[in-house]
Tab-separated table of C-alpha atoms in Angstrom:
chain	number	residue	atom	x	y	z
H	1	MET	CA	0.000	0.000	0.000
H	2	SER	CA	1.423	3.328	-1.121
H	3	VAL	CA	-0.136	5.984	1.176
H	4	SER	CA	2.130	6.417	4.211
H	5	ALA	CA	0.558	9.469	5.917
H	6	ARG	CA	-2.664	8.934	7.857
H	7	VAL	CA	-5.338	10.695	5.799
H	8	ASN	CA	-8.995	10.281	6.703
H	9	MET	CA	-11.525	9.937	3.917
H	10	PRO	CA	-13.456	13.199	3.423
H	11	ALA	CA	-17.189	13.084	4.032
H	12	LEU	CA	-19.271	12.187	0.995
H	13	GLY	CA	-22.179	14.239	2.325
H	14	GLY	CA	-25.885	14.170	1.569
H	15	GLY	CA	-26.316	15.513	-1.949
H	16	GLU	CA	-27.826	13.460	-4.765
H	17	TRP	CA	-27.275	9.703	-4.846
H	18	LEU	CA	-28.122	6.886	-7.245
H	19	ASN	CA	-28.554	3.231	-6.221
H	20	SER	CA	-28.418	4.144	-2.523
H	21	ARG	CA	-29.538	6.443	0.242
H	22	PRO	CA	-26.879	9.001	1.240
H	23	LEU	CA	-23.859	7.319	2.818
H	24	GLY	CA	-22.146	9.311	5.527
H	25	HIS	CA	-19.464	8.326	8.017
H	26	ALA	CA	-22.029	6.480	10.149
H	27	GLU	CA	-23.201	4.283	7.274
H	28	LEU	CA	-19.645	3.552	6.097
H	29	ALA	CA	-18.111	2.974	9.540
H	30	GLY	CA	-16.576	-0.461	9.882
H	31	HIS	CA	-16.583	-1.063	6.117
H	32	VAL	CA	-13.722	-1.121	3.657
H	33	VAL	CA	-14.582	1.486	1.015
H	34	VAL	CA	-13.365	1.987	-2.541
H	35	VAL	CA	-14.123	5.461	-3.898
H	36	ASN	CA	-14.055	5.646	-7.703
H	37	PHE	CA	-14.103	9.052	-9.434
H	38	TRP	CA	-15.579	8.819	-12.930
H	39	THR	CA	-17.411	10.665	-15.658
H	40	LEU	CA	-19.685	8.931	-18.136
H	41	THR	CA	-17.822	9.692	-21.395
H	42	CYS	CA	-14.309	8.889	-20.139
H	43	ILE	CA	-12.857	5.984	-22.136
H	44	ASN	CA	-10.350	5.266	-19.362
H	45	TRP	CA	-13.168	4.824	-16.858
H	46	LEU	CA	-15.201	2.758	-19.312
H	47	ARG	CA	-12.304	0.314	-19.637
H	48	GLN	CA	-11.692	0.263	-15.867
H	49	ASP	CA	-15.267	-0.137	-14.698
H	50	PRO	CA	-15.650	-3.883	-15.449
H	51	TYR	CA	-13.075	-4.460	-12.703
H	52	VAL	CA	-14.747	-2.081	-10.248
H	53	ARG	CA	-18.122	-3.732	-10.849
H	54	ALA	CA	-16.575	-7.161	-10.350
H	55	TRP	CA	-14.864	-6.136	-7.092
H	56	SER	CA	-18.107	-4.690	-5.761
H	57	ARG	CA	-19.974	-7.926	-6.410
H	58	ALA	CA	-17.196	-10.295	-5.346
H	59	TYR	CA	-16.424	-8.648	-1.987
H	60	ARG	CA	-19.760	-7.095	-1.004
H	61	ASP	CA	-20.538	-9.892	1.439
H	62	ASP	CA	-17.052	-9.458	2.969
H	63	GLY	CA	-17.837	-5.866	3.938
H	64	LEU	CA	-16.669	-3.889	0.872
H	65	ILE	CA	-18.640	-0.827	-0.233
H	66	VAL	CA	-17.773	0.705	-3.598
H	67	VAL	CA	-18.872	4.317	-4.050
H	68	GLY	CA	-18.735	5.897	-7.476
H	69	VAL	CA	-18.351	9.671	-7.453
H	70	HIS	CA	-19.569	11.091	-10.753
H	71	THR	CA	-17.756	14.380	-11.357
H	72	PRO	CA	-18.648	15.645	-14.857
H	73	GLU	CA	-16.097	16.795	-17.406
H	74	PHE	CA	-18.479	18.241	-20.027
H	75	SER	CA	-21.604	20.383	-19.620
H	76	PHE	CA	-24.126	17.726	-20.653
H	77	GLU	CA	-22.682	15.279	-18.107
H	78	HIS	CA	-24.263	17.363	-15.314
H	79	GLU	CA	-27.712	16.075	-16.261
H	80	LEU	CA	-29.051	13.524	-13.790
H	81	HIS	CA	-30.927	11.428	-16.335
H	82	ARG	CA	-27.758	10.931	-18.403
H	83	VAL	CA	-25.797	9.698	-15.395
H	84	ARG	CA	-28.671	7.397	-14.415
H	85	GLN	CA	-28.842	6.043	-17.971
H	86	ALA	CA	-25.084	5.417	-17.970
H	87	THR	CA	-25.300	3.431	-14.721
H	88	ILE	CA	-28.043	1.255	-16.219
H	89	GLU	CA	-26.233	0.684	-19.529
H	90	ARG	CA	-22.921	-0.119	-17.820
H	91	GLY	CA	-24.471	-2.303	-15.098
H	92	VAL	CA	-23.260	-0.025	-12.293
H	93	ASP	CA	-25.197	-1.313	-9.283
H	94	TYR	CA	-23.021	0.183	-6.528
H	95	PRO	CA	-23.866	3.561	-4.904
H	96	VAL	CA	-23.108	6.667	-6.966
H	97	ARG	CA	-22.706	10.154	-5.483
H	98	LEU	CA	-23.311	13.007	-7.947
H	99	ASP	CA	-20.627	15.684	-7.648
H	100	ASN	CA	-21.654	18.342	-10.183
H	101	ASP	CA	-20.035	21.146	-8.182
H	102	TYR	CA	-16.721	19.288	-7.640
H	103	VAL	CA	-17.162	19.380	-3.863
H	104	ILE	CA	-16.059	15.766	-3.276
H	105	TRP	CA	-13.403	16.036	-6.011
H	106	SER	CA	-11.889	19.039	-4.239
H	107	ALA	CA	-12.124	17.452	-0.787
H	108	PHE	CA	-10.035	14.512	-2.058
H	109	HIS	CA	-7.663	16.898	-3.912
H	110	ASN	CA	-8.315	14.699	-6.913
H	111	HIS	CA	-7.212	15.575	-10.461
H	112	TYR	CA	-7.963	12.471	-12.524
H	113	TRP	CA	-10.615	10.354	-14.227
H	114	PRO	CA	-10.682	7.595	-13.243
H	115	ALA	CA	-9.242	7.616	-9.739
H	116	LEU	CA	-9.468	4.932	-7.048
H	117	TYR	CA	-9.084	5.544	-3.306
H	118	PHE	CA	-8.909	2.539	-0.958
H	119	VAL	CA	-10.187	3.237	2.574
H	120	ASP	CA	-9.861	0.933	5.569
H	121	ALA	CA	-12.559	0.141	8.131
H	122	ASP	CA	-11.370	3.043	10.308
H	123	GLY	CA	-11.954	5.541	7.497
H	124	VAL	CA	-8.265	6.027	6.633
H	125	ILE	CA	-7.172	6.227	2.975
H	126	ARG	CA	-4.593	3.466	2.653
H	127	ASP	CA	-3.888	3.491	-1.076
H	128	HIS	CA	-4.854	5.180	-4.326
H	129	HIS	CA	-4.429	4.679	-8.062
H	130	PHE	CA	-4.993	7.044	-10.977
H	131	GLY	CA	-5.907	5.876	-14.478
H	132	GLU	CA	-6.270	2.379	-15.880
H	133	GLY	CA	-4.335	-0.760	-15.037
H	134	ARG	CA	-2.755	-2.135	-11.866
H	135	TYR	CA	-5.833	-4.294	-11.379
H	136	GLU	CA	-4.279	-7.241	-9.547
H	137	GLN	CA	-2.434	-4.955	-7.150
H	138	SER	CA	-5.615	-2.979	-6.475
H	139	GLU	CA	-7.565	-6.149	-5.772
H	140	ARG	CA	-4.778	-7.325	-3.482
H	141	VAL	CA	-5.153	-4.074	-1.517
H	142	ILE	CA	-8.877	-4.746	-1.176
H	143	GLN	CA	-8.195	-8.268	0.079
H	144	GLN	CA	-5.619	-7.047	2.583
H	145	LEU	CA	-7.976	-4.415	3.965
H	146	LEU	CA	-10.779	-6.979	4.236
H	147	GLY	CA	-8.536	-9.687	5.666
H	148	VAL	CA	-9.448	-12.227	2.998
H	149	GLU	CA	-7.390	-14.177	0.492
H	150	ARG	CA	-8.736	-15.810	-2.650
H	151	GLU	CA	-8.235	-15.952	-6.397
H	152	PHE	CA	-8.607	-12.657	-8.196
H	153	VAL	CA	-11.810	-12.021	-10.127
H	154	SER	CA	-11.871	-12.861	-13.820
H	155	VAL	CA	-12.806	-9.872	-15.983
H	156	THR	CA	-13.323	-9.571	-19.736
H	157	GLY	CA	-14.278	-6.179	-21.116
H	158	LEU	CA	-16.570	-6.096	-24.148
H	159	GLY	CA	-17.183	-3.376	-26.723
H	160	VAL	CA	-15.855	-0.028	-25.536
H	161	GLU	CA	-14.869	-1.694	-22.242
H	162	THR	CA	-12.228	-3.843	-23.967
H	163	GLU	CA	-8.698	-3.110	-22.771
H	164	ALA	CA	-6.749	-0.845	-25.101
H	165	ASP	CA	-4.220	-2.269	-27.540
H	166	TRP	CA	-1.394	-0.435	-25.820
H	167	ALA	CA	1.317	-1.827	-28.110
H	168	HIS	CA	-0.203	-0.064	-31.127
H	169	LEU	CA	-1.691	3.017	-29.461
H	170	ARG	CA	0.265	5.968	-30.847
H	171	THR	CA	-2.330	8.735	-30.939
H	172	PRO	CA	-3.308	10.602	-27.737
H	173	GLU	CA	-6.753	11.904	-26.853
H	174	THR	CA	-7.516	15.114	-28.709
H	175	TYR	CA	-9.954	17.808	-27.560
H	176	LEU	CA	-11.749	19.814	-30.245
H	177	GLY	CA	-12.932	22.911	-28.355
H	178	TYR	CA	-10.533	25.825	-28.185
H	179	GLY	CA	-10.230	25.527	-24.394
H	180	ARG	CA	-7.947	22.512	-24.716
H	181	GLY	CA	-7.870	21.869	-28.459
H	182	GLU	CA	-4.688	21.354	-30.431
H	183	HIS	CA	-3.359	19.960	-33.724
H	184	PHE	CA	-6.106	21.633	-35.788
H	185	ALA	CA	-5.177	21.483	-39.470
H	186	SER	CA	-7.884	23.333	-41.443
H	187	PRO	CA	-6.303	26.184	-43.401
H	188	GLY	CA	-7.262	29.830	-42.949
H	189	ARG	CA	-8.299	31.881	-39.966
H	190	VAL	CA	-9.955	30.168	-37.021
H	191	GLY	CA	-13.016	31.858	-35.542
H	192	PHE	CA	-13.876	31.258	-31.891
H	193	ASP	CA	-17.557	31.225	-30.881
H	194	GLU	CA	-18.713	32.159	-34.379
H	195	GLN	CA	-19.913	30.195	-37.379
H	196	ARG	CA	-17.257	29.842	-40.023
H	197	THR	CA	-16.784	27.672	-43.092
H	198	TYR	CA	-13.737	25.412	-42.891
H	199	GLY	CA	-12.029	23.159	-45.399
H	200	LEU	CA	-9.491	20.358	-45.486
H	201	PRO	CA	-5.765	20.908	-46.005
H	202	PRO	CA	-4.051	19.167	-48.957
H	203	GLN	CA	-3.006	16.439	-46.504
H	204	VAL	CA	-4.186	15.621	-42.987
H	205	ARG	CA	-1.016	14.506	-41.230
H	206	LEU	CA	-0.838	11.882	-38.514
H	207	GLY	CA	-2.123	13.219	-35.207
H	208	THR	CA	-3.947	16.195	-36.732
H	209	TRP	CA	-7.619	16.876	-37.480
H	210	ALA	CA	-9.617	19.209	-39.679
H	211	LEU	CA	-13.160	20.442	-40.192
H	212	SER	CA	-15.088	20.732	-43.450
H	213	GLY	CA	-18.311	22.716	-43.676
H	214	LEU	CA	-20.006	25.315	-41.472
H	215	TRP	CA	-18.871	24.922	-37.855
H	216	THR	CA	-18.665	26.900	-34.627
H	217	ILE	CA	-15.605	26.217	-32.476
H	218	GLY	CA	-16.534	26.767	-28.823
H	219	PRO	CA	-14.558	26.352	-25.603
H	220	GLU	CA	-15.365	22.640	-25.137
H	221	LYS	CA	-16.864	21.496	-28.449
H	222	VAL	CA	-17.363	22.117	-32.168
H	223	VAL	CA	-20.953	22.478	-33.393
H	224	LEU	CA	-22.153	21.847	-36.946
H	225	GLY	CA	-24.328	24.605	-38.434
H	226	LYS	CA	-25.258	23.037	-41.785
H	227	ALA	CA	-25.878	19.483	-42.960
H	228	GLY	CA	-22.971	17.708	-44.643
H	229	GLY	CA	-20.159	18.957	-42.450
H	230	SER	CA	-17.375	16.561	-41.531
H	231	ILE	CA	-14.420	15.997	-39.200
H	232	THR	CA	-11.301	14.276	-40.490
H	233	TYR	CA	-8.575	12.784	-38.269
H	234	ARG	CA	-5.416	10.862	-39.152
H	235	PHE	CA	-4.702	8.417	-36.291
H	236	HIS	CA	-2.793	5.268	-35.363
H	237	ALA	CA	-4.649	2.976	-32.938
H	238	ARG	CA	-6.881	-0.085	-32.916
H	239	ASP	CA	-9.934	1.876	-31.748
H	240	ALA	CA	-11.161	5.397	-32.441
H	241	HIS	CA	-13.889	6.999	-30.322
H	242	LEU	CA	-15.576	10.386	-30.412
H	243	VAL	CA	-17.670	12.004	-27.670
H	244	LEU	CA	-20.786	13.387	-29.359
H	245	ALA	CA	-23.934	15.246	-28.355
H	246	ARG	CA	-26.683	16.895	-30.369
H	247	ASP	CA	-28.307	20.303	-30.358
H	248	ALA	CA	-31.254	19.026	-32.385
H	249	ARG	CA	-34.657	17.548	-31.635
H	250	GLU	CA	-34.263	14.505	-33.851
H	251	PRO	CA	-31.389	11.980	-33.975
H	252	ILE	CA	-28.644	12.884	-36.444
H	253	PRO	CA	-27.478	10.255	-38.957
H	254	PHE	CA	-23.769	10.168	-39.740
H	255	ARG	CA	-21.398	8.245	-41.982
H	256	VAL	CA	-17.850	7.100	-41.260
H	257	LEU	CA	-15.188	6.489	-43.906
H	258	LEU	CA	-11.747	4.978	-43.410
H	259	ASP	CA	-9.196	6.072	-45.992
H	260	GLY	CA	-12.121	7.199	-48.149
H	261	GLU	CA	-14.004	3.905	-48.041
H	262	ALA	CA	-16.637	2.199	-45.906
H	263	PRO	CA	-14.978	0.684	-42.809
H	264	GLY	CA	-16.182	-2.893	-43.448
H	265	PRO	CA	-14.948	-5.195	-40.668
H	266	ALA	CA	-13.057	-2.279	-39.060
H	267	HIS	CA	-16.300	-0.613	-37.977
H	268	GLY	CA	-16.841	0.227	-34.299
H	269	VAL	CA	-19.806	-0.855	-32.194
H	270	ASP	CA	-21.734	2.334	-33.065
H	271	VAL	CA	-21.224	2.023	-36.831
H	272	ASP	CA	-22.211	-0.673	-39.330
H	273	GLU	CA	-19.969	-2.124	-42.039
H	274	ASP	CA	-21.148	0.530	-44.504
H	275	GLY	CA	-20.137	3.236	-42.047
H	276	ASN	CA	-23.656	4.290	-41.046
H	277	GLY	CA	-24.367	5.476	-37.506
H	278	LEU	CA	-26.939	7.498	-35.590
H	279	LEU	CA	-26.250	10.232	-33.059
H	280	TRP	CA	-29.209	9.790	-30.735
H	281	ASP	CA	-27.732	10.169	-27.261
H	282	ASP	CA	-25.000	12.310	-25.707
H	283	ARG	CA	-22.109	9.912	-24.997
H	284	LEU	CA	-18.923	8.331	-26.307
H	285	TYR	CA	-19.283	6.605	-29.703
H	286	GLN	CA	-16.920	3.912	-30.921
H	287	LEU	CA	-16.362	4.597	-34.617
H	288	VAL	CA	-13.491	2.254	-35.486
H	289	ARG	CA	-12.076	-1.046	-34.266
H	290	GLN	CA	-9.361	-2.467	-36.489
H	291	ARG	CA	-9.568	-6.240	-36.248
H	292	ASP	CA	-6.540	-7.184	-38.330
H	293	GLU	CA	-3.349	-5.193	-38.756
H	294	VAL	CA	-3.373	-1.950	-36.757
H	295	ARG	CA	-1.994	0.855	-38.904
H	296	ALA	CA	-2.403	4.566	-39.499
H	297	ARG	CA	-5.811	5.399	-40.954
H	298	THR	CA	-7.699	8.507	-42.004
H	299	LEU	CA	-11.093	8.715	-40.336
H	300	GLU	CA	-13.793	10.948	-41.759
H	301	ILE	CA	-17.165	11.370	-40.035
H	302	THR	CA	-19.878	13.298	-41.908
H	303	PHE	CA	-23.116	14.421	-40.267
H	304	LEU	CA	-26.198	14.484	-42.480
H	305	GLU	CA	-28.087	17.037	-40.374
H	306	PRO	CA	-26.995	20.152	-38.458
H	307	GLY	CA	-26.713	20.293	-34.675
H	308	ALA	CA	-23.982	17.685	-34.106
H	309	GLU	CA	-21.615	18.558	-31.260
H	310	ALA	CA	-18.173	16.915	-31.042
H	311	TYR	CA	-15.993	17.141	-27.944
H	312	VAL	CA	-12.969	14.833	-27.886
H	313	PHE	CA	-11.372	11.965	-29.807
H	314	THR	CA	-10.011	9.092	-27.729
H	315	PHE	CA	-8.221	5.964	-28.844
H	316	GLY	CA	-7.532	2.420	-27.689
């Protein structure tokens, strides 16, 4: 266990809870607690959560309580019904504390999604881990705090929860809004918070992206103003994801091309072999999963109606 100083777990408070009544110090006293900071569109949390779910179920009868703290990254993630929907879709049956104002986040001095804090039965934080991985060591910490010893749980992530292909992952996450955006390749002047027509450069280089059509670049997202606009990204990874939302009443159809052609067997779970998809909910969409050789590809996503909002590309 890596935390040497005695640090008591901050109070989780009343606030809004899912899957549970509010859990304060009295309700958690005498229990080993794992606190998991997450946000519903984070690909790193999506790939970690199968383990957290499995630990909750495997050690619940031994006295473990897992508490998910949902601290939103993007504006639409503040909405209660979206968090509730995410818990249902992901099978999150452990208690979830909503932290829209970053009160719990700040009390823990946390800076990461996902983050795990391991708390003993006396309420002392005994270990922590930021990001994916280290699953066996984390489960060993849980066993030590509970005073049990058994085989580790068996976990297989499916769909977007599948572990990343780290050996071939060469493209980092890329934000599209001007607040954190970088590597934008469309030629000409960039307009912030105003509609502007953009076009593609002669070549979209690896690790860069470009817009085509009428778009508004805002602080956390780009928003399409006219049907037929597209985003192009040159990447190197097995999987390509894009966090999408819609400022439109009806779902927005889109089409994905890889190197100018339909993706075929390289389509992601939210796209068919012909590259067709539907933006109907605000969440992370898996656009590409290369099933054979992983190599650099040019992804183009075109939206057939206005109102599409794109936030961040992530890869796996």
